[in-house]
Amino acid sequence: MAPTTTARKRKAVTRDSPEADEVVLSDGGSAFERGLLDGILSQDEDEEYESDLEEDIYDDGDQTESSGTDVDEVTVDGLSLAQSGKDTESNRLGQISPGSGVSDGPKQAVSMNEHSENENKSNYITTQDANGNPRYIYKSIDPVYDSDDSDAPATTNTIGNIPLSFYDSYPHIGYDINGKRISRPAKGEALDALLDSIDVPKGWTGLTDPATGKPLELSQQELEVLRMIQMNEVPEEGYDMYPPTVEYFTSKPEIMPLSAAPEPKRRFVPSKHEAKRVMKIVRAIREGRIVPYKPPAEEDEEEQGLKTYDIWANEAPRPDHPMNVPAPKLPPPGYDESYHPPPEYLPDALEKKAWEETDEEERAKEYLPTNHDSLRKVPGYEKFLKEKFERCLDLYLAPRIRRNKLNIDPESLLPKLPSPEELRPFPTTCAVVFRGHEGRIRSLAIDPSGFWLASGGDDGTIRIWELLTGRQVWSVGLDNEDAVNVVRWQPGNDAFVLSAASGENLYLIVPPITDPETEANSREVIDAGWGYAANVSSNGTPKKEPAAHWVRPGSRQEEDGILVKIVLRNTIKVISWHRRGEYFATVSPQGQTSAVAIHTLSKHLTQLPFRKLKGLAQTAQFHPSKPIFFVATQRMIRSYDLSKQELLKIIQPGARWISSFDIHPGGDNLIVGSYDKRLLWHDLDLSVRPYKTLRYHQKAIRVVKFHQGGLPLFADASDDGTIQIFHGKVVGDLMENATIVPLKVLRGHQVKKELGVLDIDWHPREPWCASAGADGTCRLWT
């Protein structure tokens, strides 16, 4: 049965080679190819038949592919046509069965030998493979408009799943299906790269496809997905981020209520509590205690009476004149202010580092020249607002007229002080060095006769030296655990009594270095209090716990000259004697109510004058001639009248932490030393504020002392290892202030663990000064 004309023509699919495709079509014994069989049909065949046949050939839905085999077989209406890779050229080109027909017209026999030979010569090249068999290499099809391969895919790389970095050292990046090398795509020069960066094509990513080595471009759909991810949107078409809310309770009506409890009465009865609250607010509004908020009325500057003037609004060039001040102009920018300055204006690493380490006020320029490739890469100026503010400030503070500057010598404004040479005598040199203590020497004192020097230190011993020779004449150990914090002599020449404090214990000592008569008088003065204490204890009623216990230290210490041991509640830091030698005060900064204690030597009695002291007690002093007692806390100094038992005055030095103070022999002036490196002079008749503030030390001031022998001298000692000697003259005329002149800086002590000079004392008659340092030495300055 002959095939009908309605039979569908199918296009046989060849190998996978993108360069040459072999097509065999079969329909009832007829086979042809578009490129090979062009012109086979007779000229008298209808044009309508040709158009129908071409439409069937290019039907994409009827294409089938088969690759990787040597034999391709296509079956059309029960007829099969087999091709073998080893057949002859005539078999490869196909045969048309004589009994087959392609239309209703007459059958046509076509001979394709000559035509196929011409096509083979121009379409492929015959070579031999490794086994000696013929190998056909087809030429690439030119994808012109008439070609059916215009939509064929581009040449693909067949290296498989191999990283493209393996081909970095080769001029190619892989091989195509025919085994030809795929050349590496050429890379543009720097100018081309810059132009590509300026004119970015659509879909450009700046990445490289690892399979082809070409720039990776994204489609519009992929770009839209990336945009939605970047905008935190769901990359799904038609996704609604805000769906309508489904009201659960309203959409599902309930037959029974959620609760069958009866409605409470408070839901339909007005609340009395709320009515009271509302009436309270209404009453406050009526009385004016609650004022509604009213926005402030906007007042113009003209209504306020403020007028502004632009003094350089109509600035016109004028000749130079002293009364004319032109508007200040900004200097023109230089080369170093450019965004692309010359190389010689750019700083190197050392210059940049030096500029950054320099203080802002000391820099020659407020900026560093910086190089930028283009103007659009220049960032915002950090100091823009600051410079504009300074510019407006300069315009605001610009003088309206020029004034002649007064030529005044600054030194002429200073007060005329006497020369230090005219104020002699005062200590200038170190005459004697006392060595023997182990560790710091915390305190020293010169006896009233001026022959002996007593010192105490961290080793727990007290040593007595000859002042002029520096020879140690006597020593005694008080405590092996606690250091000797302070030593002081009893005023007066009738007795030879030394007081010393170590920890919570206070000792009264009569050193066995003086004549026997003086030693006997000193022992009688101390022993007189034992009889008074015994009478009080036998006749009196039991009272509260005493403030201190006066006991005998023991036979061994009594042989060394220690006669009385007074036990207090806290560690003693300061001992201060009254001018008569009958009373002395101690200060324990750690104690609260027992911080300050006053002791009576003749009665062996201790009193606590303050029930509660405001602040932390630092030191205390008796007035040299009046019954006034001074107590210094951290920031204040309070003076009390002992006869009337009342507060007289509160002195305010203004220091952060007072370390010590001393009273002038006249009693009307006071000097204060502080840990914040300040020395303050107070005139008690003038004000409670300091009259002079002196800052000459680099570290804390430990102690200050007046000369008690009539010389106008005072000194201070600091942790920087120096001693400052001052001349301080006080006259009786109330109209004349005190004269304070710095005289000399004494250096000699070494600083040990941030501590320098810890104590000083003046000779009772001579302009000599003794100092104790943290370096374990005492020095006599003459």
Short mmCIF file of N, CA, C and O in Angstrom, two decimals, residues 601-701:
data_model
loop_
_atom_site.label_atom_id
_atom_site.label_comp_id
_atom_site.label_asym_id
_atom_site.label_seq_id
_atom_site.Cartn_x
_atom_site.Cartn_y
_atom_site.Cartn_z
N LEU A 601 49.11 64.89 131.58
CA LEU A 601 50.26 64.14 132.05
C LEU A 601 50.27 64.01 133.58
O LEU A 601 50.61 62.94 134.10
N SER A 602 49.90 65.05 134.28
CA SER A 602 50.00 65.02 135.75
C SER A 602 48.93 64.17 136.39
O SER A 602 49.05 63.79 137.56
N LYS A 603 47.85 63.85 135.69
CA LYS A 603 46.76 63.06 136.25
C LYS A 603 46.61 61.69 135.60
O LYS A 603 45.75 60.91 136.03
N HIS A 604 47.42 61.43 134.57
CA HIS A 604 47.29 60.16 133.82
C HIS A 604 45.83 59.97 133.38
O HIS A 604 45.22 58.91 133.61
N LEU A 605 45.30 61.02 132.75
CA LEU A 605 43.89 61.03 132.38
C LEU A 605 43.77 61.29 130.88
O LEU A 605 44.50 62.12 130.32
N THR A 606 42.84 60.60 130.25
CA THR A 606 42.58 60.74 128.81
C THR A 606 41.12 61.11 128.60
O THR A 606 40.22 60.46 129.18
N GLN A 607 40.88 62.13 127.79
CA GLN A 607 39.53 62.59 127.50
C GLN A 607 39.29 62.58 125.99
O GLN A 607 40.21 62.83 125.21
N LEU A 608 38.03 62.30 125.63
CA LEU A 608 37.60 62.36 124.22
C LEU A 608 36.70 63.57 124.07
O LEU A 608 35.53 63.54 124.47
N PRO A 609 37.18 64.67 123.53
CA PRO A 609 36.39 65.91 123.52
C PRO A 609 35.23 65.90 122.53
O PRO A 609 34.33 66.72 122.66
N PHE A 610 35.25 65.01 121.55
CA PHE A 610 34.22 65.05 120.50
C PHE A 610 33.43 63.75 120.52
O PHE A 610 34.00 62.65 120.42
N ARG A 611 32.13 63.89 120.67
CA ARG A 611 31.27 62.71 120.54
C ARG A 611 31.18 62.27 119.08
O ARG A 611 31.17 61.08 118.78
N LYS A 612 31.06 63.25 118.19
CA LYS A 612 30.95 62.95 116.77
C LYS A 612 31.66 64.05 116.00
O LYS A 612 31.35 65.23 116.16
N LEU A 613 32.60 63.67 115.19
CA LEU A 613 33.40 64.62 114.43
C LEU A 613 33.01 64.54 112.95
O LEU A 613 32.91 63.44 112.38
N LYS A 614 32.75 65.69 112.37
CA LYS A 614 32.37 65.74 110.96
C LYS A 614 33.61 65.58 110.08
O LYS A 614 34.46 66.46 110.03
N GLY A 615 33.70 64.47 109.45
CA GLY A 615 34.84 64.21 108.58
C GLY A 615 35.86 63.31 109.24
O GLY A 615 35.75 62.92 110.41
N LEU A 616 36.89 62.99 108.49
CA LEU A 616 37.97 62.11 108.94
C LEU A 616 39.10 62.98 109.47
O LEU A 616 39.68 63.78 108.74
N ALA A 617 39.39 62.83 110.77
CA ALA A 617 40.41 63.67 111.40
C ALA A 617 41.79 63.36 110.82
O ALA A 617 42.16 62.19 110.63
N GLN A 618 42.58 64.42 110.58
CA GLN A 618 43.92 64.28 110.01
C GLN A 618 45.00 64.69 111.01
O GLN A 618 45.99 63.99 111.18
N THR A 619 44.84 65.83 111.65
CA THR A 619 45.83 66.31 112.61
C THR A 619 45.17 67.33 113.52
O THR A 619 44.03 67.76 113.27
N ALA A 620 45.88 67.70 114.60
CA ALA A 620 45.35 68.67 115.59
C ALA A 620 46.52 69.46 116.16
O ALA A 620 47.65 68.96 116.25
N GLN A 621 46.22 70.70 116.59
CA GLN A 621 47.24 71.59 117.15
C GLN A 621 46.60 72.46 118.23
O GLN A 621 45.42 72.82 118.14
N PHE A 622 47.44 72.82 119.24
CA PHE A 622 47.03 73.80 120.24
C PHE A 622 47.48 75.18 119.79
O PHE A 622 48.54 75.35 119.16
N HIS A 623 46.67 76.18 120.15
CA HIS A 623 47.07 77.56 119.85
C HIS A 623 48.29 77.92 120.70
O HIS A 623 48.38 77.53 121.88
N PRO A 624 49.24 78.68 120.15
CA PRO A 624 50.47 78.96 120.93
C PRO A 624 50.24 79.83 122.16
O PRO A 624 51.07 79.80 123.09
N SER A 625 49.16 80.61 122.24
CA SER A 625 48.99 81.51 123.38
C SER A 625 47.57 81.54 123.93
O SER A 625 47.36 82.07 125.03
N LYS A 626 46.58 80.99 123.25
CA LYS A 626 45.19 81.06 123.69
C LYS A 626 44.65 79.65 123.89
O LYS A 626 45.15 78.68 123.31
N PRO A 627 43.59 79.52 124.70
CA PRO A 627 42.97 78.18 124.90
C PRO A 627 42.09 77.78 123.71
O PRO A 627 40.87 77.62 123.83
N ILE A 628 42.72 77.68 122.58
CA ILE A 628 42.01 77.32 121.34
C ILE A 628 42.63 76.05 120.80
O ILE A 628 43.87 75.89 120.78
N PHE A 629 41.78 75.17 120.35
CA PHE A 629 42.21 73.87 119.83
C PHE A 629 41.77 73.76 118.37
O PHE A 629 40.59 73.95 118.05
N PHE A 630 42.71 73.46 117.48
CA PHE A 630 42.44 73.33 116.04
C PHE A 630 42.44 71.85 115.65
O PHE A 630 43.36 71.11 116.03
N VAL A 631 41.41 71.45 114.93
CA VAL A 631 41.29 70.07 114.43
C VAL A 631 41.07 70.13 112.92
O VAL A 631 40.16 70.84 112.45
N ALA A 632 41.90 69.40 112.18
CA ALA A 632 41.82 69.39 110.71
C ALA A 632 41.24 68.07 110.25
O ALA A 632 41.69 66.99 110.67
N THR A 633 40.20 68.16 109.41
CA THR A 633 39.66 66.99 108.71
C THR A 633 40.18 67.00 107.27
O THR A 633 41.15 67.70 106.96
N GLN A 634 39.54 66.24 106.41
CA GLN A 634 40.05 66.15 105.04
C GLN A 634 39.97 67.49 104.32
O GLN A 634 40.88 67.84 103.56
N ARG A 635 38.93 68.26 104.52
CA ARG A 635 38.73 69.49 103.76
C ARG A 635 38.61 70.75 104.62
O ARG A 635 38.73 71.85 104.08
N MET A 636 38.35 70.62 105.90
CA MET A 636 38.11 71.77 106.75
C MET A 636 39.04 71.75 107.96
O MET A 636 39.53 70.69 108.37
N ILE A 637 39.23 72.93 108.56
CA ILE A 637 39.94 73.08 109.83
C ILE A 637 39.00 73.84 110.77
O ILE A 637 38.59 74.97 110.47
N ARG A 638 38.67 73.21 111.90
CA ARG A 638 37.75 73.81 112.86
C ARG A 638 38.53 74.22 114.11
O ARG A 638 39.37 73.46 114.60
N SER A 639 38.23 75.42 114.59
CA SER A 639 38.87 75.92 115.82
C SER A 639 37.83 75.96 116.93
O SER A 639 36.70 76.44 116.73
N TYR A 640 38.20 75.43 118.13
CA TYR A 640 37.28 75.33 119.27
C TYR A 640 37.87 76.10 120.45
O TYR A 640 39.10 76.09 120.68
N ASP A 641 37.01 76.75 121.20
CA ASP A 641 37.40 77.42 122.45
C ASP A 641 37.27 76.40 123.57
O ASP A 641 36.16 75.92 123.89
N LEU A 642 38.42 76.03 124.18
CA LEU A 642 38.39 74.99 125.21
C LEU A 642 37.76 75.49 126.50
O LEU A 642 37.15 74.70 127.24
N SER A 643 37.86 76.78 126.80
CA SER A 643 37.27 77.29 128.04
C SER A 643 35.75 77.36 127.94
O SER A 643 35.04 77.00 128.88
N LYS A 644 35.25 77.81 126.80
CA LYS A 644 33.80 77.91 126.62
C LYS A 644 33.20 76.65 125.99
O LYS A 644 31.97 76.52 125.95
N GLN A 645 34.06 75.81 125.46
CA GLN A 645 33.64 74.56 124.81
C GLN A 645 32.63 74.83 123.69
O GLN A 645 31.50 74.33 123.69
N GLU A 646 33.08 75.63 122.75
CA GLU A 646 32.23 75.96 121.61
C GLU A 646 33.09 76.12 120.35
O GLU A 646 34.31 76.33 120.44
N LEU A 647 32.42 76.04 119.21
CA LEU A 647 33.10 76.19 117.93
C LEU A 647 33.26 77.67 117.61
O LEU A 647 32.30 78.45 117.67
N LEU A 648 34.50 78.05 117.26
CA LEU A 648 34.78 79.45 116.94
C LEU A 648 34.71 79.73 115.46
O LEU A 648 34.04 80.67 115.03
N LYS A 649 35.40 78.94 114.67
CA LYS A 649 35.55 79.27 113.25
C LYS A 649 35.80 78.00 112.46
O LYS A 649 36.43 77.05 112.96
N ILE A 650 35.33 78.02 111.24
CA ILE A 650 35.61 76.93 110.30
C ILE A 650 36.45 77.50 109.16
O ILE A 650 35.98 78.36 108.40
N ILE A 651 37.67 77.06 109.07
CA ILE A 651 38.60 77.54 108.05
C ILE A 651 38.46 76.62 106.83
O ILE A 651 38.48 75.39 106.96
N GLN A 652 38.36 77.24 105.65
CA GLN A 652 38.14 76.50 104.41
C GLN A 652 39.34 76.70 103.48
O GLN A 652 39.39 77.67 102.70
N PRO A 653 40.31 75.82 103.53
CA PRO A 653 41.49 75.98 102.66
C PRO A 653 41.18 75.75 101.18
O PRO A 653 41.88 76.27 100.31
N GLY A 654 40.15 74.96 100.89
CA GLY A 654 39.85 74.64 99.49
C GLY A 654 40.67 73.49 98.95
O GLY A 654 40.64 73.23 97.73
N ALA A 655 41.39 72.77 99.80
CA ALA A 655 42.19 71.63 99.37
C ALA A 655 41.32 70.37 99.33
O ALA A 655 40.32 70.26 100.05
N ARG A 656 41.72 69.44 98.50
CA ARG A 656 40.98 68.20 98.41
C ARG A 656 41.25 67.29 99.61
O ARG A 656 40.36 66.57 100.06
N TRP A 657 42.50 67.28 100.10
CA TRP A 657 42.84 66.40 101.22
C TRP A 657 43.97 67.09 101.98
O TRP A 657 45.07 67.21 101.48
N ILE A 658 43.69 67.51 103.19
CA ILE A 658 44.68 68.19 104.01
C ILE A 658 45.61 67.14 104.62
O ILE A 658 45.16 66.13 105.18
N SER A 659 46.90 67.37 104.51
CA SER A 659 47.89 66.46 105.08
C SER A 659 48.40 66.96 106.43
O SER A 659 48.57 66.16 107.36
N SER A 660 48.66 68.27 106.57
CA SER A 660 49.17 68.83 107.83
C SER A 660 48.95 70.33 107.84
O SER A 660 48.67 70.93 106.78
N PHE A 661 49.08 70.92 109.04
CA PHE A 661 49.04 72.38 109.15
C PHE A 661 49.85 72.78 110.37
O PHE A 661 50.14 71.97 111.26
N ASP A 662 50.23 74.05 110.41
CA ASP A 662 50.99 74.59 111.53
C ASP A 662 50.55 76.03 111.76
O ASP A 662 50.12 76.72 110.82
N ILE A 663 50.67 76.45 113.02
CA ILE A 663 50.21 77.78 113.43
C ILE A 663 51.43 78.67 113.65
O ILE A 663 52.45 78.24 114.23
N HIS A 664 51.34 79.89 113.16
CA HIS A 664 52.41 80.86 113.34
C HIS A 664 52.58 81.17 114.84
O HIS A 664 51.59 81.15 115.60
N PRO A 665 53.81 81.44 115.30
CA PRO A 665 53.98 81.76 116.73
C PRO A 665 53.14 82.93 117.20
O PRO A 665 52.77 83.01 118.39
N GLY A 666 52.78 83.86 116.29
CA GLY A 666 51.90 84.95 116.68
C GLY A 666 50.47 84.53 116.89
O GLY A 666 49.70 85.22 117.57
N GLY A 667 50.05 83.44 116.28
CA GLY A 667 48.71 82.91 116.48
C GLY A 667 47.66 83.42 115.51
O GLY A 667 46.52 82.95 115.57
N ASP A 668 48.02 84.35 114.62
CA ASP A 668 47.02 84.91 113.71
C ASP A 668 47.14 84.38 112.28
O ASP A 668 46.32 84.76 111.43
N ASN A 669 48.12 83.56 111.99
CA ASN A 669 48.33 83.04 110.64
C ASN A 669 48.52 81.53 110.71
O ASN A 669 48.94 80.98 111.74
N LEU A 670 48.20 80.94 109.60
CA LEU A 670 48.16 79.48 109.54
C LEU A 670 48.63 79.04 108.16
O LEU A 670 48.28 79.67 107.15
N ILE A 671 49.43 77.98 108.08
CA ILE A 671 49.82 77.38 106.79
C ILE A 671 49.28 75.96 106.75
O ILE A 671 49.27 75.25 107.76
N VAL A 672 48.84 75.57 105.55
CA VAL A 672 48.21 74.27 105.35
C VAL A 672 48.90 73.59 104.16
O VAL A 672 49.10 74.22 103.11
N GLY A 673 49.25 72.33 104.34
CA GLY A 673 49.77 71.51 103.25
C GLY A 673 48.76 70.45 102.87
O GLY A 673 48.04 69.91 103.72
N SER A 674 48.69 70.13 101.57
CA SER A 674 47.68 69.18 101.09
C SER A 674 48.31 68.16 100.17
O SER A 674 49.40 68.37 99.62
N TYR A 675 47.60 67.05 100.01
CA TYR A 675 48.08 66.00 99.11
C TYR A 675 47.93 66.37 97.64
O TYR A 675 48.45 65.65 96.78
N ASP A 676 47.20 67.43 97.33
CA ASP A 676 47.07 67.86 95.94
C ASP A 676 48.09 68.94 95.58
O ASP A 676 47.82 69.81 94.76
N LYS A 677 49.28 68.89 96.25
CA LYS A 677 50.48 69.66 95.87
C LYS A 677 50.33 71.16 96.11
O LYS A 677 50.99 71.95 95.46
N ARG A 678 49.50 71.58 97.05
CA ARG A 678 49.30 73.00 97.29
C ARG A 678 49.70 73.36 98.72
O ARG A 678 49.45 72.59 99.65
N LEU A 679 50.30 74.54 98.86
CA LEU A 679 50.62 75.13 100.15
C LEU A 679 49.80 76.40 100.28
O LEU A 679 49.87 77.29 99.43
N LEU A 680 49.00 76.49 101.35
CA LEU A 680 48.05 77.59 101.50
C LEU A 680 48.36 78.38 102.77
O LEU A 680 48.58 77.79 103.85
N TRP A 681 48.39 79.69 102.65
CA TRP A 681 48.62 80.61 103.77
C TRP A 681 47.29 81.25 104.13
O TRP A 681 46.63 81.84 103.28
N HIS A 682 46.93 81.14 105.40
CA HIS A 682 45.67 81.71 105.89
C HIS A 682 45.97 82.84 106.87
O HIS A 682 46.79 82.66 107.80
N ASP A 683 45.30 83.95 106.67
CA ASP A 683 45.30 85.04 107.65
C ASP A 683 43.96 84.96 108.40
O ASP A 683 42.90 85.25 107.84
N LEU A 684 44.02 84.52 109.66
CA LEU A 684 42.79 84.26 110.39
C LEU A 684 41.99 85.53 110.65
O LEU A 684 40.76 85.47 110.81
N ASP A 685 42.66 86.69 110.69
CA ASP A 685 41.93 87.95 110.89
C ASP A 685 41.32 88.47 109.59
O ASP A 685 40.43 89.33 109.64
N LEU A 686 41.80 87.96 108.49
CA LEU A 686 41.33 88.47 107.19
C LEU A 686 40.12 87.70 106.67
O LEU A 686 39.08 88.28 106.35
N SER A 687 40.24 86.38 106.58
CA SER A 687 39.17 85.57 106.00
C SER A 687 39.40 84.12 106.35
O SER A 687 40.48 83.71 106.78
N VAL A 688 38.36 83.36 106.16
CA VAL A 688 38.50 81.91 106.32
C VAL A 688 39.05 81.26 105.06
O VAL A 688 39.39 80.07 105.07
N ARG A 689 39.13 82.02 104.00
CA ARG A 689 39.70 81.53 102.74
C ARG A 689 41.20 81.80 102.73
O ARG A 689 41.70 82.69 103.43
N PRO A 690 41.96 81.06 101.93
CA PRO A 690 43.42 81.26 101.93
C PRO A 690 43.81 82.62 101.33
O PRO A 690 43.22 83.10 100.37
N TYR A 691 44.81 83.20 101.96
CA TYR A 691 45.35 84.47 101.47
C TYR A 691 46.29 84.24 100.28
O TYR A 691 46.28 85.00 99.33
N LYS A 692 47.10 83.20 100.33
CA LYS A 692 48.02 82.86 99.25
C LYS A 692 47.95 81.36 99.00
O LYS A 692 47.83 80.56 99.95
N THR A 693 48.05 81.00 97.74
CA THR A 693 48.15 79.59 97.36
C THR A 693 49.44 79.42 96.57
O THR A 693 49.62 80.05 95.52
N LEU A 694 50.31 78.56 97.06
CA LEU A 694 51.63 78.35 96.46
C LEU A 694 51.68 76.93 95.88
O LEU A 694 51.34 75.96 96.58
N ARG A 695 52.12 76.85 94.64
CA ARG A 695 52.27 75.55 93.96
C ARG A 695 53.70 75.45 93.44
O ARG A 695 54.02 75.97 92.38
N TYR A 696 54.53 74.78 94.21
CA TYR A 696 55.92 74.63 93.83
C TYR A 696 56.35 73.17 93.76
O TYR A 696 57.47 72.89 93.33
N HIS A 697 55.51 72.26 94.18
CA HIS A 697 55.89 70.85 94.23
C HIS A 697 55.18 70.07 93.12
O HIS A 697 54.09 70.43 92.67
N GLN A 698 55.85 68.97 92.73
CA GLN A 698 55.29 68.10 91.71
C GLN A 698 54.46 66.96 92.30
O GLN A 698 53.69 66.33 91.58
N LYS A 699 54.62 66.71 93.60
CA LYS A 699 53.87 65.63 94.25
C LYS A 699 53.28 66.16 95.56
O LYS A 699 53.37 67.34 95.87
N ALA A 700 52.70 65.25 96.32
CA ALA A 700 51.96 65.62 97.54
C ALA A 700 52.89 66.24 98.58
O ALA A 700 54.07 65.85 98.70
N ILE A 701 52.35 67.19 99.32
CA ILE A 701 53.06 67.82 100.44
C ILE A 701 52.72 67.05 101.71
O ILE A 701 51.54 66.87 102.06
#
